[in-house]
N, CA, C and O of each residue as an XYZ file, in Angstrom:
684
protein
N     130.116    151.572     15.760
C     130.943    152.756     15.912
C     132.007    152.729     14.820
O     132.633    151.694     14.592
N     132.209    153.821     14.164
C     133.196    153.885     13.089
C     134.611    153.841     13.651
O     134.841    154.197     14.807
N     135.542    153.409     12.836
C     136.929    153.258     13.249
C     137.515    154.566     13.758
O     138.186    154.568     14.790
N     137.287    155.666     13.075
C     137.867    156.943     13.486
C     137.334    157.359     14.856
O     138.069    157.929     15.663
N     136.057    157.077     15.120
C     135.481    157.399     16.427
C     136.168    156.587     17.518
O     136.445    157.108     18.598
N     136.446    155.309     17.242
C     137.135    154.457     18.208
C     138.542    154.977     18.482
O     138.986    154.999     19.630
N     139.235    155.389     17.442
C     140.594    155.905     17.607
C     140.577    157.180     18.436
O     141.413    157.351     19.323
N     139.640    158.073     18.162
C     139.547    159.323     18.924
C     139.202    159.038     20.383
O     139.789    159.637     21.285
N     138.250    158.124     20.626
C     137.867    157.786     21.999
C     139.028    157.160     22.764
O     139.245    157.475     23.934
N     139.764    156.286     22.115
C     140.916    155.654     22.743
C     141.989    156.687     23.076
O     142.543    156.680     24.176
N     142.277    157.565     22.136
C     143.282    158.611     22.357
C     142.884    159.528     23.499
O     143.717    159.889     24.330
N     141.615    159.907     23.544
C     141.133    160.786     24.613
C     141.266    160.117     25.979
O     141.623    160.774     26.958
N     140.980    158.813     26.052
C     141.098    158.092     27.320
C     142.547    158.031     27.795
O     142.822    158.222     28.980
N     143.466    157.768     26.882
C     144.885    157.695     27.249
C     145.386    159.068     27.702
O     146.095    159.158     28.704
N     145.036    160.129     26.989
C     145.451    161.477     27.370
C     144.876    161.849     28.733
O     145.567    162.456     29.550
N     143.617    161.490     28.985
C     142.997    161.779     30.281
C     143.751    161.081     31.411
O     143.927    161.657     32.485
N     144.195    159.854     31.180
C     144.988    159.147     32.195
C     146.291    159.881     32.490
O     146.697    159.968     33.649
N     146.950    160.409     31.466
C     148.205    161.125     31.661
C     148.005    162.360     32.539
O     148.811    162.631     33.429
N     146.927    163.105     32.285
C     146.730    164.363     32.982
C     146.112    164.214     34.369
O     146.211    165.137     35.178
N     145.480    163.084     34.667
C     144.852    162.916     35.974
C     145.727    162.157     36.948
O     145.323    161.945     38.091
N     146.892    161.748     36.541
C     147.797    161.025     37.420
C     148.905    161.955     37.884
O     149.517    162.657     37.078
N     149.155    161.957     39.172
C     150.171    162.821     39.750
C     151.504    162.073     39.775
O     151.781    161.320     40.708
N     152.311    162.280     38.764
C     153.599    161.605     38.642
C     154.668    162.637     38.330
O     154.449    163.547     37.530
N     155.807    162.497     38.954
C     156.937    163.368     38.700
C     157.399    163.190     37.256
O     157.508    162.062     36.776
N     157.668    164.279     36.570
C     158.027    164.227     35.141
C     159.279    163.394     34.882
O     159.388    162.761     33.832
N     160.224    163.382     35.822
C     161.459    162.629     35.617
C     161.223    161.119     35.666
O     162.061    160.363     35.173
N     160.126    160.659     36.235
C     159.902    159.221     36.368
C     159.043    158.643     35.250
O     158.720    157.455     35.287
N     158.673    159.428     34.278
C     157.830    158.939     33.184
C     158.672    158.208     32.148
O     159.771    158.638     31.796
N     158.140    157.112     31.678
C     158.824    156.341     30.642
C     157.868    156.097     29.497
O     156.711    155.736     29.710
N     158.351    156.293     28.282
C     157.558    156.130     27.082
C     158.242    155.097     26.207
O     159.470    155.087     26.110
N     157.473    154.227     25.567
C     158.061    153.222     24.700
C     157.231    152.976     23.462
O     156.022    153.206     23.444
N     157.895    152.509     22.436
C     157.232    152.145     21.190
C     157.667    150.721     20.855
O     158.852    150.394     20.909
N     156.690    149.876     20.509
C     157.012    148.472     20.301
C     156.406    147.875     19.047
O     155.413    148.373     18.518
N     157.020    146.803     18.584
C     156.550    146.009     17.459
C     156.200    144.630     17.998
O     157.002    144.004     18.692
N     154.989    144.155     17.673
C     154.521    142.848     18.125
C     154.318    141.930     16.930
O     153.698    142.328     15.943
N     154.829    140.713     17.005
C     154.594    139.698     15.980
C     154.273    138.396     16.687
O     154.819    138.100     17.750
N     153.370    137.610     16.079
C     153.015    136.377     16.752
C     152.267    135.377     15.909
O     151.956    135.601     14.739
N     151.991    134.260     16.558
C     151.270    133.146     15.952
C     149.900    133.059     16.618
O     149.813    132.835     17.825
N     148.819    133.236     15.835
C     147.470    133.166     16.400
C     147.123    131.773     16.921
O     147.652    130.770     16.443
N     146.233    131.729     17.899
C     145.778    130.454     18.456
C     144.611    129.877     17.666
O     144.217    128.735     17.901
N     144.052    130.643     16.735
C     142.929    130.194     15.921
C     143.421    129.757     14.546
O     144.318    130.379     13.978
N     142.830    128.681     14.010
C     143.191    128.197     12.675
C     142.767    129.153     11.569
O     143.212    129.013     10.430
N     141.914    130.124     11.887
C     141.407    131.042     10.869
C     142.420    132.114     10.475
O     142.210    132.835      9.499
N     143.518    132.227     11.226
C     144.492    133.296     10.980
C     145.894    132.712     10.835
O     146.237    131.727     11.488
N     146.700    133.330      9.971
C     148.046    132.821      9.733
C     149.107    133.506     10.589
O     150.056    132.849     11.016
N     148.977    134.804     10.852
C     149.942    135.493     11.705
C     149.308    136.758     12.268
O     148.288    137.239     11.775
N     149.937    137.278     13.306
C     149.495    138.529     13.933
C     150.673    139.497     13.923
O     151.814    139.109     14.173
N     150.379    140.760     13.632
C     151.416    141.792     13.652
C     150.782    143.090     14.121
O     149.622    143.377     13.827
N     151.555    143.860     14.847
C     151.020    145.134     15.327
C     152.090    145.997     15.950
O     153.263    145.629     16.020
N     151.655    147.143     16.395
C     152.549    148.078     17.064
C     151.827    148.692     18.244
O     150.597    148.710     18.297
N     152.598    149.193     19.185
C     151.970    149.830     20.334
C     152.828    150.938     20.910
O     154.033    151.022     20.671
N     152.168    151.775     21.669
C     152.813    152.822     22.456
C     152.523    152.513     23.909
O     151.395    152.175     24.267
N     153.538    152.630     24.744
C     153.363    152.342     26.171
C     153.903    153.500     26.986
O     154.988    154.020     26.723
N     153.136    153.885     27.964
C     153.531    154.929     28.908
C     153.522    154.303     30.292
O     152.496    153.777     30.723
N     154.651    154.352     30.997
C     154.766    153.719     32.305
C     154.843    154.750     33.417
O     155.646    155.681     33.370
N     153.994    154.566     34.414
C     154.039    155.371     35.625
C     154.817    154.570     36.657
O     154.353    153.517     37.096
N     155.988    155.048     37.051
C     156.824    154.308     37.987
C     156.362    154.520     39.420
O     156.266    155.653     39.893
N     156.076    153.413     40.107
C     155.744    153.458     41.523
C     157.043    153.512     42.316
O     157.181    154.315     43.239
N     157.981    152.664     41.958
C     159.356    152.680     42.472
C     160.227    152.041     41.401
O     159.769    151.833     40.277
N     161.487    151.725     41.733
C     162.384    151.185     40.693
C     161.941    149.826     40.164
O     162.229    149.490     39.016
N     161.244    149.038     40.982
C     160.868    147.697     40.561
C     159.440    147.579     40.036
O     159.141    146.638     39.299
N     158.561    148.494     40.388
C     157.148    148.375     40.030
C     156.680    149.583     39.238
O     156.952    150.725     39.609
N     155.974    149.325     38.146
C     155.391    150.410     37.355
C     153.987    150.017     36.906
O     153.614    148.844     36.908
N     153.228    151.033     36.522
C     151.876    150.857     36.005
C     151.901    151.282     34.533
O     151.910    152.477     34.238
N     151.911    150.318     33.610
C     151.930    150.669     32.191
C     150.520    150.884     31.632
O     149.577    150.187     32.005
N     150.399    151.851     30.742
C     149.192    152.076     29.955
C     149.616    151.890     28.496
O     150.510    152.583     28.010
N     148.973    150.957     27.807
C     149.393    150.582     26.458
C     148.228    150.714     25.480
O     147.106    150.312     25.786
N     148.497    151.274     24.311
C     147.503    151.351     23.236
C     148.229    151.118     21.916
O     149.404    151.460     21.782
N     147.540    150.542     20.954
C     148.179    150.276     19.666
C     147.206    149.750     18.645
O     146.020    150.080     18.661
N     147.722    148.927     17.754
C     146.909    148.286     16.731
C     147.495    146.906     16.465
O     148.713    146.750     16.371
N     146.622    145.900     16.343
C     147.036    144.535     16.020
C     146.201    144.030     14.852
O     144.990    144.245     14.803
N     146.862    143.352     13.909
C     146.207    142.828     12.716
C     146.418    141.317     12.647
O     147.550    140.836     12.697
N     145.313    140.573     12.530
C     145.356    139.134     12.299
C     145.112    138.912     10.822
O     144.097    139.366     10.293
N     146.014    138.227     10.146
C     145.874    137.943      8.727
C     145.072    136.658      8.544
O     145.456    135.598      9.038
N     143.943    136.766      7.821
C     143.078    135.611      7.584
C     143.684    134.636      6.593
O     144.602    134.969      5.843
N     143.144    133.410      6.608
C     143.641    132.396      5.680
C     142.545    131.374      5.388
O     141.480    131.392      6.007
N     142.821    130.495      4.446
C     141.928    129.380      4.140
C     142.304    128.212      5.047
O     143.484    127.910      5.224
N     141.309    127.567      5.612
C     141.577    126.404      6.461
C     141.513    125.158      5.585
O     140.465    124.820      5.033
N     142.656    124.481      5.467
C     142.730    123.276      4.635
C     142.381    123.583      3.192
O     142.743    124.641      2.677
N     141.679    122.664      2.533
C     141.234    122.848      1.147
C     139.729    123.045      1.101
O     139.067    122.564      0.181
N     139.191    123.738      2.071
C     137.740    123.918      2.165
C     137.201    124.954      1.199
O     136.008    124.953      0.897
N     138.053    125.834      0.710
C     137.599    126.924     -0.150
C     137.026    128.090      0.636
O     136.600    129.091      0.059
N     137.017    127.956      1.966
C     136.512    129.029      2.830
C     137.693    129.878      3.285
O     138.568    129.401      4.007
N     137.710    131.129      2.862
C     138.756    132.057      3.271
C     138.242    132.941      4.398
O     137.235    133.632      4.245
N     138.924    132.916      5.504
C     138.563    133.779      6.620
C     139.169    135.154      6.395
O     140.311    135.278      5.955
N     138.409    136.161      6.695
C     138.876    137.525      6.518
C     139.866    137.937      7.588
O     139.929    137.341      8.663
N     140.628    138.950      7.280
C     141.562    139.503      8.264
C     140.778    140.252      9.327
O     139.632    140.648      9.115
N     141.411    140.436     10.464
C     140.755    141.070     11.596
C     141.742    142.019     12.261
O     142.900    141.661     12.475
N     141.296    143.214     12.586
C     142.137    144.175     13.278
C     141.446    144.698     14.518
O     140.218    144.754     14.577
N     142.237    145.083     15.511
C     141.671    145.675     16.718
C     142.664    146.639     17.354
O     143.873    146.558     17.134
N     142.118    147.545     18.143
C     142.905    148.535     18.872
C     142.872    148.149     20.350
O     141.860    148.362     21.017
N     143.963    147.583     20.870
C     143.979    147.243     22.291
C     144.333    148.467     23.147
O     145.262    149.211     22.833
N     143.586    148.656     24.214
C     143.877    149.690     25.201
C     143.927    148.965     26.540
O     142.919    148.435     27.008
N     145.121    148.947     27.158
C     145.319    148.124     28.348
C     146.025    148.908     29.459
O     146.740    149.876     29.201
N     145.806    148.470     30.687
C     146.530    148.981     31.843
C     146.958    147.761     32.655
O     146.275    146.737     32.644
N     148.082    147.867     33.356
C     148.557    146.694     34.080
C     149.575    147.006     35.140
O     149.667    148.126     35.644
N     150.345    145.978     35.469
C     151.427    146.083     36.442
C     152.652    145.382     35.869
O     152.561    144.289     35.310
N     153.808    146.043     36.023
C     155.074    145.502     35.537
C     156.031    145.471     36.722
O     156.254    146.483     37.385
N     156.595    144.285     36.976
C     157.483    144.126     38.131
C     158.846    143.616     37.678
O     158.948    142.568     37.040
N     159.906    144.379     38.019
C     161.276    143.964     37.733
C     161.796    143.127     38.895
O     161.646    143.511     40.056
N     162.399    141.998     38.591
C     162.908    141.109     39.629
C     164.236    141.582     40.199
O     164.667    141.093     41.244
N     164.889    142.523     39.533
C     166.141    143.110     40.007
C     165.834    144.482     40.610
O     164.990    145.210     40.088
N     166.504    144.836     41.694
C     166.251    146.112     42.361
C     166.700    147.323     41.553
O     166.359    148.454     41.899
N     167.455    147.106     40.490
C     167.938    148.219     39.665
C     166.847    148.808     38.768
O     167.003    149.918     38.259
N     165.750    148.083     38.571
C     164.702    148.568     37.683
C     164.936    148.234     36.229
O     164.310    148.824     35.349
N     165.833    147.293     35.962
C     166.022    146.781     34.604
C     166.270    145.284     34.728
O     166.328    144.746     35.834
N     166.414    144.619     33.596
C     166.607    143.179     33.614
C     165.293    142.437     33.423
O     164.396    142.908     32.724
N     165.188    141.272     34.051
C     164.036    140.393     33.903
C     162.804    140.978     34.603
O     162.893    141.469     35.729
N     161.653    140.919     33.920
C     160.410    141.420     34.506
C     159.226    140.532     34.149
O     159.280    139.741     33.208
N     158.161    140.683     34.921
C     156.869    140.071     34.646
C     155.866    141.186     34.430
O     155.963    142.239     35.059
N     154.912    140.969     33.556
C     153.931    141.994     33.200
C     152.567    141.345     33.046
O     152.450    140.260     32.478
N     151.539    142.006     33.550
C     150.163    141.562     33.357
C     149.322    142.785     33.018
O     149.357    143.789     33.729
N     148.559    142.693     31.919
C     147.723    143.810     31.479
C     146.301    143.319     31.192
O     146.087    142.181     30.773
N     145.334    144.218     31.431
C     143.925    143.975     31.132
C     143.374    145.199     30.428
O     143.859    146.312     30.632
N     142.356    144.995     29.597
C     141.758    146.156     28.938
C     140.695    145.777     27.942
O     140.018    144.758     28.078
N     140.562    146.624     26.928
C     139.551    146.440     25.892
C     140.214    146.425     24.523
O     141.219    147.098     24.294
N     139.638    145.652     23.624
C     140.084    145.603     22.241
C     138.942    146.067     21.353
O     137.916    145.394     21.252
N     139.113    147.198     20.717
C     138.081    147.784     19.865
C     138.281    147.288     18.439
O     139.233    147.688     17.769
N     137.391    146.423     17.975
C     137.487    145.858     16.634
C     137.363    146.924     15.562
O     136.534    147.827     15.673
N     138.182    146.823     14.528
C     138.153    147.811     13.449
C     137.344    147.330     12.248
O     137.075    148.114     11.338
N     136.952    146.061     12.229
C     136.112    145.554     11.146
C     134.655    145.910     11.429
O     134.254    146.045     12.585
N     133.883    146.058     10.386
C     132.459    146.389     10.518
C     131.754    145.361     11.404
O     131.802    144.161     11.130
N     131.103    145.836     12.461
C     130.326    144.982     13.349
C     131.128    144.111     14.296
O     130.559    143.217     14.923
N     132.434    144.338     14.423
C     133.254    143.454     15.264
C     133.141    143.753     16.752
O     133.430    142.872     17.561
N     132.742    144.936     17.143
C     132.496    145.242     18.553
C     133.757    145.361     19.393
O     134.864    145.543     18.886
N     133.544    145.251     20.702
C     134.617    145.406     21.682
C     134.834    144.094     22.424
O     133.876    143.430     22.819
N     136.095    143.723     22.610
C     136.465    142.493     23.313
C     137.189    142.818     24.608
O     137.778    143.889     24.753
N     137.137    141.886     25.541
C     137.975    141.943     26.733
C     139.355    141.453     26.322
O     139.471    140.414     25.672
N     140.410    142.187     26.693
C     141.782    141.831     26.323
C     142.592    141.581     27.589
O     142.499    142.338     28.556
N     143.380    140.521     27.577
C     144.285    140.218     28.681
C     145.620    139.794     28.098
O     145.679    139.147     27.053
N     146.704    140.171     28.793
C     148.016    139.919     28.220
C     149.079    139.719     29.302
O     149.628    140.697     29.810
N     149.378    138.457     29.662
C     150.525    138.193     30.531
C     151.804    138.129     29.703
O     151.781    137.714     28.544
N     152.923    138.543     30.305
C     154.196    138.540     29.571
C     155.371    138.430     30.529
O     155.262    138.748     31.713
N     156.480    137.979     29.998
C     157.777    138.053     30.674
C     158.738    138.666     29.668
O     158.591    138.483     28.460
N     159.717    139.391     30.176
C     160.652    140.030     29.260
C     161.932    140.440     29.934
O     162.160    140.188     31.117
N     162.759    141.083     29.138
C     164.039    141.580     29.630
C     164.239    142.979     29.079
O     164.090    143.219     27.880
N     164.579    143.898     29.970
C     164.789    145.292     29.591
C     166.229    145.685     29.898
O     166.708    145.501     31.017
N     166.910    146.224     28.903
C     168.286    146.651     29.077
C     168.338    148.131     29.459
O     167.389    148.874     29.208
N     169.441    148.553     30.064
C     169.621    149.947     30.473
C     169.601    150.921     29.291
O     169.277    152.095     29.468
N     169.944    150.448     28.089
C     169.987    151.328     26.914
C     168.608    151.582     26.296
O     168.509    152.301     25.302
N     167.539    151.004     26.871
C     166.186    151.236     26.386
C     165.575    150.102     25.592
O     164.365    150.090     25.368
N     166.388    149.143     25.158
C     165.833    148.005     24.422
C     165.067    147.091     25.361
O     165.426    146.927     26.527
N     164.010    146.502     24.835
C     163.134    145.646     25.628
C     162.655    144.512     24.728
O     162.171    144.754     23.623
N     162.789    143.285     25.199
C     162.326    142.119     24.456
C     161.432    141.302     25.374
O     161.845    140.910     26.466
N     160.208    141.047     24.930
C     159.262    140.300     25.745
C     158.595    139.185     24.972
O     158.477    139.234     23.747
N     158.157    138.165     25.718
C     157.371    137.062     25.190
C     156.017    137.166     25.872
O     155.940    137.301     27.093
N     154.939    137.103     25.074
C     153.633    137.324     25.664
C     152.558    136.478     25.008
O     152.741    135.906     23.933
N     151.438    136.425     25.694
C     150.211    135.911     25.120
C     149.206    137.056     25.210
O     149.076    137.681     26.262
N     148.501    137.336     24.130
C     147.441    138.337     24.184
C     146.155    137.665     23.751
O     146.034    137.186     22.623
N     145.199    137.637     24.664
C     143.928    136.992     24.404
C     142.793    137.992     24.282
O     142.801    139.046     24.919
N     141.815    137.643     23.451
C     140.605    138.448     23.279
C     139.407    137.549     23.556
O     139.366    136.392     23.137
N     138.444    138.100     24.264
C     137.243    137.351     24.584
C     136.029    138.245     24.370
O     135.964    139.363     24.883
N     135.055    137.728     23.595
C     133.827    138.475     23.325
C     132.698    137.478     23.101
O     132.784    136.626     22.217
N     131.645    137.582     23.896
C     130.467    136.717     23.743
C     130.837    135.235     23.680
O     130.371    134.515     22.797
N     131.660    134.786     24.601
C     132.103    133.386     24.703
C     132.956    132.912     23.531
O     133.187    131.712     23.385
N     133.427    133.835     22.695
C     134.344    133.497     21.609
C     135.720    134.030     22.000
O     135.876    135.210     22.314
N     136.712    133.145     21.976
C     138.057    133.509     22.397
C     139.059    133.262     21.277
O     138.967    132.278     20.543
N     140.006    134.166     21.162
C     141.133    133.988     20.253
C     142.300    134.760     20.853
O     142.150    135.421     21.881
N     143.433    134.679     20.229
C     144.604    135.391     20.721
C     145.833    134.992     19.948
O     145.753    134.362     18.893
N     146.987    135.373     20.495
C     148.231    134.979     19.850
C     149.366    134.926     20.868
O     149.366    135.634     21.876
N     150.332    134.063     20.569
C     151.593    134.014     21.300
C     152.576    134.820     20.475
O     152.707    134.607     19.270
N     153.273    135.754     21.127
C     154.130    136.603     20.327
C     155.337    137.160     21.033
O     155.565    136.925     22.220
N     156.108    137.910     20.262
C     157.275    138.635     20.725
C     156.993    140.123     20.616
O     156.337    140.580     19.679
N     157.499    140.874     21.591
C     157.416    142.335     21.531
C     158.842    142.875     21.613
O     159.542    142.668     22.604
N     159.256    143.563     20.565
C     160.544    144.243     20.551
C     160.246    145.731     20.663
O     159.500    146.289     19.858
N     160.836    146.363     21.666
C     160.488    147.763     21.918
C     161.718    148.584     22.274
O     162.776    148.057     22.620
N     161.534    149.895     22.176
C     162.550    150.835     22.629
C     161.872    151.825     23.553
O     160.859    152.424     23.190
N     162.418    152.001     24.738
C     161.854    152.913     25.712
C     162.796    154.065     25.997
O     164.016    153.923     25.919
N     162.209    155.220     26.331
C     163.016    156.387     26.665
C     162.240    157.263     27.639
O     161.023    157.136     27.772
N     162.957    158.153     28.317
C     162.343    159.055     29.270
C     161.858    160.303     28.562
O     162.502    160.813     27.645
N     160.726    160.777     29.001
C     160.206    162.049     28.468
C     160.725    163.195     29.297
O     160.409    164.351     29.019
């Protein structure tokens, strides 16, 4: 599947989720984030990406986030082997649960997301994506999280430990 087809399919799925969910407009939260991290595989030197997150609030402490974005793993040479691993990119589309430990709906939270990662390299296919995280969200919209994002496809696993710096606002 070509990259543009994957992007269109992902966008259509996210839009369909927005329109089929019955949520009060005042409770919608939208965020944009920057992700940076250290890959768990020796074939890559760093991971960087961005994402958009839309949260459906169940109550002040619990929300259902839908996240989509792009992540890039920068390839590198392992040791002095002369073998250079290519870079790898994917489009993660995830849904999960976010729980704030404070009744105010801000502060410390735990997050767990599951979904699919659509590879953007030729022949890379689709991976299962999982991402546990902990973070802190301030009342002014800033959000800082620590996470692990893993990809699994045909018994091959990779991922990264990273930071997510984001800004959230109400629509």
